[in-house]
mmCIF file of C-alpha atoms in Angstrom:
data_model
loop_
_atom_site.group_PDB
_atom_site.id
_atom_site.type_symbol
_atom_site.label_atom_id
_atom_site.label_comp_id
_atom_site.label_asym_id
_atom_site.label_seq_id
_atom_site.Cartn_x
_atom_site.Cartn_y
_atom_site.Cartn_z
ATOM 1 C CA UNK A 1 -9.499 -0.294 14.293
ATOM 2 C CA UNK A 2 -7.837 -3.491 15.539
ATOM 3 C CA UNK A 3 -4.560 -1.623 15.904
ATOM 4 C CA UNK A 4 -6.293 1.001 18.082
ATOM 5 C CA UNK A 5 -7.900 -1.686 20.247
ATOM 6 C CA UNK A 6 -4.510 -3.254 20.875
ATOM 7 C CA UNK A 7 -2.957 0.177 21.545
ATOM 8 C CA UNK A 8 -5.690 1.060 24.049
ATOM 9 C CA UNK A 9 -4.782 -2.048 26.044
ATOM 10 C CA UNK A 10 -1.026 -1.455 25.796
ATOM 11 C CA UNK A 11 -0.391 -4.458 23.545
ATOM 12 C CA UNK A 12 2.281 -2.703 21.485
ATOM 13 C CA UNK A 13 3.695 -5.912 19.967
ATOM 14 C CA UNK A 14 0.239 -6.706 18.530
ATOM 15 C CA UNK A 15 -0.036 -3.120 17.250
ATOM 16 C CA UNK A 16 3.256 -3.582 15.438
ATOM 17 C CA UNK A 17 2.095 -6.890 13.937
ATOM 18 C CA UNK A 18 -1.183 -5.418 12.661
ATOM 19 C CA UNK A 19 0.561 -2.374 11.176
ATOM 20 C CA UNK A 20 3.120 -4.598 9.452
ATOM 21 C CA UNK A 21 0.316 -6.726 7.991
ATOM 22 C CA UNK A 22 -1.369 -3.561 6.706
ATOM 23 C CA UNK A 23 1.860 -2.359 5.137
ATOM 24 C CA UNK A 24 2.513 -5.748 3.536
ATOM 25 C CA UNK A 25 -0.965 -5.645 1.970
ATOM 26 C CA UNK A 26 -0.575 -2.073 0.746
ATOM 27 C CA UNK A 27 -3.173 -0.693 3.177
ATOM 28 C CA UNK A 28 -2.714 2.761 4.646
ATOM 29 C CA UNK A 29 -4.424 4.369 7.593
ATOM 30 C CA UNK A 30 -6.273 7.493 6.532
ATOM 31 C CA UNK A 31 -4.710 10.661 7.890
ATOM 32 C CA UNK A 32 -6.836 12.373 10.531
ATOM 33 C CA UNK A 33 -8.130 15.872 9.958
ATOM 34 C CA UNK A 34 -10.697 18.375 11.175
ATOM 35 C CA UNK A 35 -12.449 21.166 9.293
ATOM 36 C CA UNK A 36 -14.089 24.423 10.284
ATOM 37 C CA UNK A 37 -15.982 26.927 8.151
ATOM 38 C CA UNK A 38 -15.313 30.606 8.824
ATOM 39 C CA UNK A 39 -17.564 32.751 6.692
ATOM 40 C CA UNK A 40 -17.514 31.107 3.277
ATOM 41 C CA UNK A 41 -14.071 29.570 3.692
ATOM 42 C CA UNK A 42 -13.486 26.003 4.889
ATOM 43 C CA UNK A 43 -10.224 25.467 6.745
ATOM 44 C CA UNK A 44 -8.844 21.918 6.947
ATOM 45 C CA UNK A 45 -6.398 20.929 9.668
ATOM 46 C CA UNK A 46 -4.458 17.674 9.255
ATOM 47 C CA UNK A 47 -2.500 15.797 11.889
ATOM 48 C CA UNK A 48 1.062 17.142 11.942
ATOM 49 C CA UNK A 49 0.339 19.691 9.197
ATOM 50 C CA UNK A 50 1.874 23.105 9.701
ATOM 51 C CA UNK A 51 0.971 24.657 6.347
ATOM 52 C CA UNK A 52 -1.987 26.793 7.480
ATOM 53 C CA UNK A 53 -1.231 30.480 6.830
ATOM 54 C CA UNK A 54 -2.274 31.394 10.401
ATOM 55 C CA UNK A 55 -0.339 28.587 12.099
ATOM 56 C CA UNK A 56 1.741 30.977 14.241
ATOM 57 C CA UNK A 57 -1.335 32.800 15.559
ATOM 58 C CA UNK A 58 -3.193 29.524 16.143
ATOM 59 C CA UNK A 59 -0.223 28.036 17.999
ATOM 60 C CA UNK A 60 0.131 31.145 20.184
ATOM 61 C CA UNK A 61 -3.581 31.053 21.070
ATOM 62 C CA UNK A 62 -3.416 27.344 21.923
ATOM 63 C CA UNK A 63 -0.418 28.059 24.156
ATOM 64 C CA UNK A 64 -2.283 30.893 25.875
ATOM 65 C CA UNK A 65 -5.402 28.796 26.435
ATOM 66 C CA UNK A 66 -3.316 25.840 27.645
ATOM 67 C CA UNK A 67 -1.642 28.030 30.263
ATOM 68 C CA UNK A 68 -4.995 29.321 31.479
ATOM 69 C CA UNK A 69 -6.371 25.786 31.702
ATOM 70 C CA UNK A 70 -3.353 24.593 33.702
ATOM 71 C CA UNK A 71 -3.803 27.470 36.157
ATOM 72 C CA UNK A 72 -7.323 26.271 36.970
ATOM 73 C CA UNK A 73 -6.207 22.662 37.406
ATOM 74 C CA UNK A 74 -6.632 21.056 33.969
ATOM 75 C CA UNK A 75 -4.633 17.858 33.518
ATOM 76 C CA UNK A 76 -4.618 16.255 30.046
ATOM 77 C CA UNK A 77 -6.040 12.713 29.869
ATOM 78 C CA UNK A 78 -3.177 11.025 28.059
ATOM 79 C CA UNK A 79 -4.852 7.592 28.227
ATOM 80 C CA UNK A 80 -6.656 8.481 25.003
ATOM 81 C CA UNK A 81 -3.361 8.862 23.100
ATOM 82 C CA UNK A 82 -2.868 5.510 21.397
ATOM 83 C CA UNK A 83 0.877 5.805 20.768
ATOM 84 C CA UNK A 84 3.760 4.196 22.608
ATOM 85 C CA UNK A 85 5.547 7.451 23.463
ATOM 86 C CA UNK A 86 6.601 9.332 26.587
ATOM 87 C CA UNK A 87 3.998 11.185 28.651
ATOM 88 C CA UNK A 88 5.280 14.611 27.593
ATOM 89 C CA UNK A 89 4.916 13.687 23.901
ATOM 90 C CA UNK A 90 1.364 12.472 24.554
ATOM 91 C CA UNK A 91 0.501 15.852 26.114
ATOM 92 C CA UNK A 92 1.982 17.622 23.083
ATOM 93 C CA UNK A 93 -0.061 15.414 20.745
ATOM 94 C CA UNK A 94 -3.241 16.243 22.644
ATOM 95 C CA UNK A 95 -2.577 19.975 22.617
ATOM 96 C CA UNK A 96 -1.877 20.003 18.872
ATOM 97 C CA UNK A 97 -4.629 17.633 17.765
ATOM 98 C CA UNK A 98 -6.377 18.671 14.543
ATOM 99 C CA UNK A 99 -9.636 19.300 16.445
ATOM 100 C CA UNK A 100 -7.911 21.806 18.722
ATOM 101 C CA UNK A 101 -6.251 23.495 15.747
ATOM 102 C CA UNK A 102 -9.637 23.895 14.047
#
């Protein structure tokens, strides 16, 4: 949580310090995921996971929806991406978030 607070305010040096302290103490941040039930089957989607058997179809649909959204003026709010990366990478992270995959 403290790491995210620092990241939200652009204090990347403090983020690095907190993450190093966590690593030194053997603490790990829990990997984010989202789930959805379709019929009687629960599908889990983890951050960065590409093991879902329908990943190609899901990715194509996200691409299609993203194009439609851009045509009507959608602009991703990259301020919510708490990583020190380029703007284009932030947009990619938003479009492939586990909630969108689910």
